[in-house]
């Protein structure tokens, strides 16, 4: 059974709109986790909550056979929604700095949750038709690259066993109802670094008595612009962005430190290593050049590995989708510079993973992920996402004896 009834689809659409109206921040997905856990229990899954913070895992066994992991992420983004949808979010939450920020499901993780919840129901209802183990994982904090790691570090596989394949999907602004594949590397790596530059404070009229961290920071910002332009081959892709720069409070005081947050992206892991080394070299050398009293401190705030799709497993999923949905609804996904932590579920288990795109756009030029206008159309996105997860899972699960 891989098809949704009309009543089941209505129920899932209501779940989707409810999740959309009630977004939660990374590691704050308490309500979402509670809803998901309740639904899994009702479907007959053995459920554990609070894994790696707010993560939920559900396991369903049907005899001997391969174990398939299906993953959805649950967190929203600090963004004020401007879609004007009747179920738009008006929710705010306190951020790490104690400031109130708006929240929005602007990356479609609400759709991922609704789809996986529906897929879990179908797999449970059709349990007689497959053999093996289904492990559904609802992870927290994808947007800050922390949730998958947290669940794995909290013993996800010790408690539920190691899967034979990891499967996941993500909504993107491709035509709704389409499924997109990219064998090999699909997403790049990303690192967020915090840099603390130490200077020596003094009176604004006496620069000779201090070491000005503002001038030091300015030199660092300018010199960092040469990393991609002068140290990375034009054939490669990388970005170094100084996303945040703070120093000083008073107009007549030279401050004693400056802090900056750097967002660094590269498609290839090798290029990422080179870029990170260059960034660190420049930050340290500029601090030296300024005569900083102490070396700068660099701290990694988040780290996304690159995401790779196993080519063989991807081919199996793509051909199962073509059989199930028709070849016209299955297409290619271009590799993207964005990042994900989904790949950790496969790499931690040493097994193949497949991450496909789920088209969610109702019109051409629909706003993309992370836009305050991002608005997946509920249908056919939802039913396609549910049935795609079930179809992909069934591709790897065993057949019952005599089938
Ligand atoms: Zn996102
Ligand atoms: Zn996302």
PDB file of N, CA and C in Angstrom, residues 195-198 211 215-217 219-221 223-224 226-227 231 276-298:
ATOM      1  N   UNK A 195      35.179  34.906  15.187  1.00  0.00           N
ATOM      2  CA  UNK A 195      36.564  35.349  15.360  1.00  0.00           C
ATOM      3  C   UNK A 195      36.580  36.491  16.378  1.00  0.00           C
ATOM      4  N   UNK A 196      37.403  36.348  17.401  1.00  0.00           N
ATOM      5  CA  UNK A 196      37.579  37.429  18.390  1.00  0.00           C
ATOM      6  C   UNK A 196      38.953  38.032  18.198  1.00  0.00           C
ATOM      7  N   UNK A 197      38.967  39.309  17.870  1.00  0.00           N
ATOM      8  CA  UNK A 197      40.231  40.015  17.653  1.00  0.00           C
ATOM      9  C   UNK A 197      40.505  40.877  18.871  1.00  0.00           C
ATOM     10  N   UNK A 198      41.674  40.679  19.472  1.00  0.00           N
ATOM     11  CA  UNK A 198      42.007  41.456  20.662  1.00  0.00           C
ATOM     12  C   UNK A 198      42.833  42.669  20.275  1.00  0.00           C
ATOM     13  N   UNK A 211      45.846  49.606  20.696  1.00  0.00           N
ATOM     14  CA  UNK A 211      45.892  48.862  19.423  1.00  0.00           C
ATOM     15  C   UNK A 211      44.433  48.782  18.971  1.00  0.00           C
ATOM     16  N   UNK A 215      40.387  48.932  13.289  1.00  0.00           N
ATOM     17  CA  UNK A 215      41.256  48.980  12.109  1.00  0.00           C
ATOM     18  C   UNK A 215      41.745  47.569  11.775  1.00  0.00           C
ATOM     19  N   UNK A 216      42.065  46.809  12.811  1.00  0.00           N
ATOM     20  CA  UNK A 216      42.479  45.420  12.603  1.00  0.00           C
ATOM     21  C   UNK A 216      41.366  44.626  11.910  1.00  0.00           C
ATOM     22  N   UNK A 217      40.132  44.787  12.423  1.00  0.00           N
ATOM     23  CA  UNK A 217      38.997  44.050  11.837  1.00  0.00           C
ATOM     24  C   UNK A 217      38.798  44.468  10.378  1.00  0.00           C
ATOM     25  N   UNK A 219      41.022  45.506   8.281  1.00  0.00           N
ATOM     26  CA  UNK A 219      42.076  44.890   7.468  1.00  0.00           C
ATOM     27  C   UNK A 219      41.758  43.405   7.222  1.00  0.00           C
ATOM     28  N   UNK A 220      41.251  42.740   8.265  1.00  0.00           N
ATOM     29  CA  UNK A 220      40.899  41.321   8.113  1.00  0.00           C
ATOM     30  C   UNK A 220      39.788  41.169   7.072  1.00  0.00           C
ATOM     31  N   UNK A 221      38.757  42.017   7.192  1.00  0.00           N
ATOM     32  CA  UNK A 221      37.620  41.914   6.257  1.00  0.00           C
ATOM     33  C   UNK A 221      38.106  42.077   4.826  1.00  0.00           C
ATOM     34  N   UNK A 223      41.201  41.730   3.580  1.00  0.00           N
ATOM     35  CA  UNK A 223      42.139  40.687   3.153  1.00  0.00           C
ATOM     36  C   UNK A 223      41.416  39.346   2.896  1.00  0.00           C
ATOM     37  N   UNK A 224      40.330  39.114   3.687  1.00  0.00           N
ATOM     38  CA  UNK A 224      39.578  37.867   3.471  1.00  0.00           C
ATOM     39  C   UNK A 224      38.963  37.808   2.070  1.00  0.00           C
ATOM     40  N   UNK A 226      40.396  38.226  -0.538  1.00  0.00           N
ATOM     41  CA  UNK A 226      41.348  37.653  -1.498  1.00  0.00           C
ATOM     42  C   UNK A 226      41.376  36.120  -1.440  1.00  0.00           C
ATOM     43  N   UNK A 227      40.734  35.528  -0.429  1.00  0.00           N
ATOM     44  CA  UNK A 227      40.809  34.066  -0.316  1.00  0.00           C
ATOM     45  C   UNK A 227      40.184  33.412  -1.547  1.00  0.00           C
ATOM     46  N   UNK A 231      43.021  32.522  -4.054  1.00  0.00           N
ATOM     47  CA  UNK A 231      43.554  31.245  -3.565  1.00  0.00           C
ATOM     48  C   UNK A 231      42.720  30.043  -4.009  1.00  0.00           C
ATOM     49  N   UNK A 276      39.517  27.309   4.802  1.00  0.00           N
ATOM     50  CA  UNK A 276      39.593  27.475   6.266  1.00  0.00           C
ATOM     51  C   UNK A 276      41.025  27.777   6.712  1.00  0.00           C
ATOM     52  N   UNK A 277      41.976  27.086   6.101  1.00  0.00           N
ATOM     53  CA  UNK A 277      43.380  27.329   6.458  1.00  0.00           C
ATOM     54  C   UNK A 277      43.780  28.753   6.086  1.00  0.00           C
ATOM     55  N   UNK A 278      43.332  29.232   4.930  1.00  0.00           N
ATOM     56  CA  UNK A 278      43.666  30.589   4.500  1.00  0.00           C
ATOM     57  C   UNK A 278      43.046  31.630   5.427  1.00  0.00           C
ATOM     58  N   UNK A 279      41.803  31.392   5.818  1.00  0.00           N
ATOM     59  CA  UNK A 279      41.116  32.335   6.714  1.00  0.00           C
ATOM     60  C   UNK A 279      41.878  32.441   8.034  1.00  0.00           C
ATOM     61  N   UNK A 280      42.236  31.299   8.587  1.00  0.00           N
ATOM     62  CA  UNK A 280      42.944  31.324   9.872  1.00  0.00           C
ATOM     63  C   UNK A 280      44.302  32.010   9.738  1.00  0.00           C
ATOM     64  N   UNK A 281      45.005  31.710   8.646  1.00  0.00           N
ATOM     65  CA  UNK A 281      46.323  32.320   8.418  1.00  0.00           C
ATOM     66  C   UNK A 281      46.209  33.847   8.345  1.00  0.00           C
ATOM     67  N   UNK A 282      45.192  34.336   7.625  1.00  0.00           N
ATOM     68  CA  UNK A 282      45.019  35.779   7.455  1.00  0.00           C
ATOM     69  C   UNK A 282      44.636  36.448   8.779  1.00  0.00           C
ATOM     70  N   UNK A 283      43.714  35.834   9.509  1.00  0.00           N
ATOM     71  CA  UNK A 283      43.287  36.430  10.781  1.00  0.00           C
ATOM     72  C   UNK A 283      44.484  36.555  11.732  1.00  0.00           C
ATOM     73  N   UNK A 284      45.283  35.492  11.822  1.00  0.00           N
ATOM     74  CA  UNK A 284      46.432  35.520  12.741  1.00  0.00           C
ATOM     75  C   UNK A 284      47.489  36.523  12.274  1.00  0.00           C
ATOM     76  N   UNK A 285      47.744  36.557  10.964  1.00  0.00           N
ATOM     77  CA  UNK A 285      48.787  37.441  10.446  1.00  0.00           C
ATOM     78  C   UNK A 285      48.393  38.903  10.584  1.00  0.00           C
ATOM     79  N   UNK A 286      47.106  39.211  10.365  1.00  0.00           N
ATOM     80  CA  UNK A 286      46.671  40.608  10.504  1.00  0.00           C
ATOM     81  C   UNK A 286      46.739  41.048  11.974  1.00  0.00           C
ATOM     82  N   UNK A 287      46.422  40.140  12.890  1.00  0.00           N
ATOM     83  CA  UNK A 287      46.531  40.487  14.316  1.00  0.00           C
ATOM     84  C   UNK A 287      47.990  40.782  14.660  1.00  0.00           C
ATOM     85  N   UNK A 288      48.895  39.967  14.134  1.00  0.00           N
ATOM     86  CA  UNK A 288      50.334  40.205  14.321  1.00  0.00           C
ATOM     87  C   UNK A 288      50.736  41.547  13.732  1.00  0.00           C
ATOM     88  N   UNK A 289      50.273  41.794  12.509  1.00  0.00           N
ATOM     89  CA  UNK A 289      50.648  43.033  11.814  1.00  0.00           C
ATOM     90  C   UNK A 289      50.179  44.254  12.587  1.00  0.00           C
ATOM     91  N   UNK A 290      49.062  44.141  13.306  1.00  0.00           N
ATOM     92  CA  UNK A 290      48.552  45.266  14.095  1.00  0.00           C
ATOM     93  C   UNK A 290      49.240  45.383  15.448  1.00  0.00           C
ATOM     94  N   UNK A 291      50.047  44.386  15.815  1.00  0.00           N
ATOM     95  CA  UNK A 291      50.655  44.384  17.144  1.00  0.00           C
ATOM     96  C   UNK A 291      49.645  44.055  18.230  1.00  0.00           C
ATOM     97  N   UNK A 292      48.705  43.174  17.927  1.00  0.00           N
ATOM     98  CA  UNK A 292      47.687  42.792  18.915  1.00  0.00           C
ATOM     99  C   UNK A 292      48.361  42.208  20.154  1.00  0.00           C
ATOM    100  N   UNK A 293      47.844  42.558  21.330  1.00  0.00           N
ATOM    101  CA  UNK A 293      48.474  42.069  22.558  1.00  0.00           C
ATOM    102  C   UNK A 293      48.308  40.563  22.757  1.00  0.00           C
ATOM    103  N   UNK A 294      47.284  39.994  22.133  1.00  0.00           N
ATOM    104  CA  UNK A 294      47.045  38.554  22.271  1.00  0.00           C
ATOM    105  C   UNK A 294      46.616  38.008  20.917  1.00  0.00           C
ATOM    106  N   UNK A 295      46.915  36.738  20.644  1.00  0.00           N
ATOM    107  CA  UNK A 295      46.472  36.166  19.362  1.00  0.00           C
ATOM    108  C   UNK A 295      44.944  36.130  19.296  1.00  0.00           C
ATOM    109  N   UNK A 296      44.395  36.165  18.111  1.00  0.00           N
ATOM    110  CA  UNK A 296      42.931  36.079  17.964  1.00  0.00           C
ATOM    111  C   UNK A 296      42.429  34.692  18.330  1.00  0.00           C
ATOM    112  N   UNK A 297      41.141  34.619  18.667  1.00  0.00           N
ATOM    113  CA  UNK A 297      40.532  33.316  18.962  1.00  0.00           C
ATOM    114  C   UNK A 297      39.521  32.993  17.873  1.00  0.00           C
ATOM    115  N   UNK A 298      39.624  31.782  17.331  1.00  0.00           N
ATOM    116  CA  UNK A 298      38.669  31.327  16.313  1.00  0.00           C
ATOM    117  C   UNK A 298      37.881  30.158  16.875  1.00  0.00           C
TER     118      UNK A 298
END
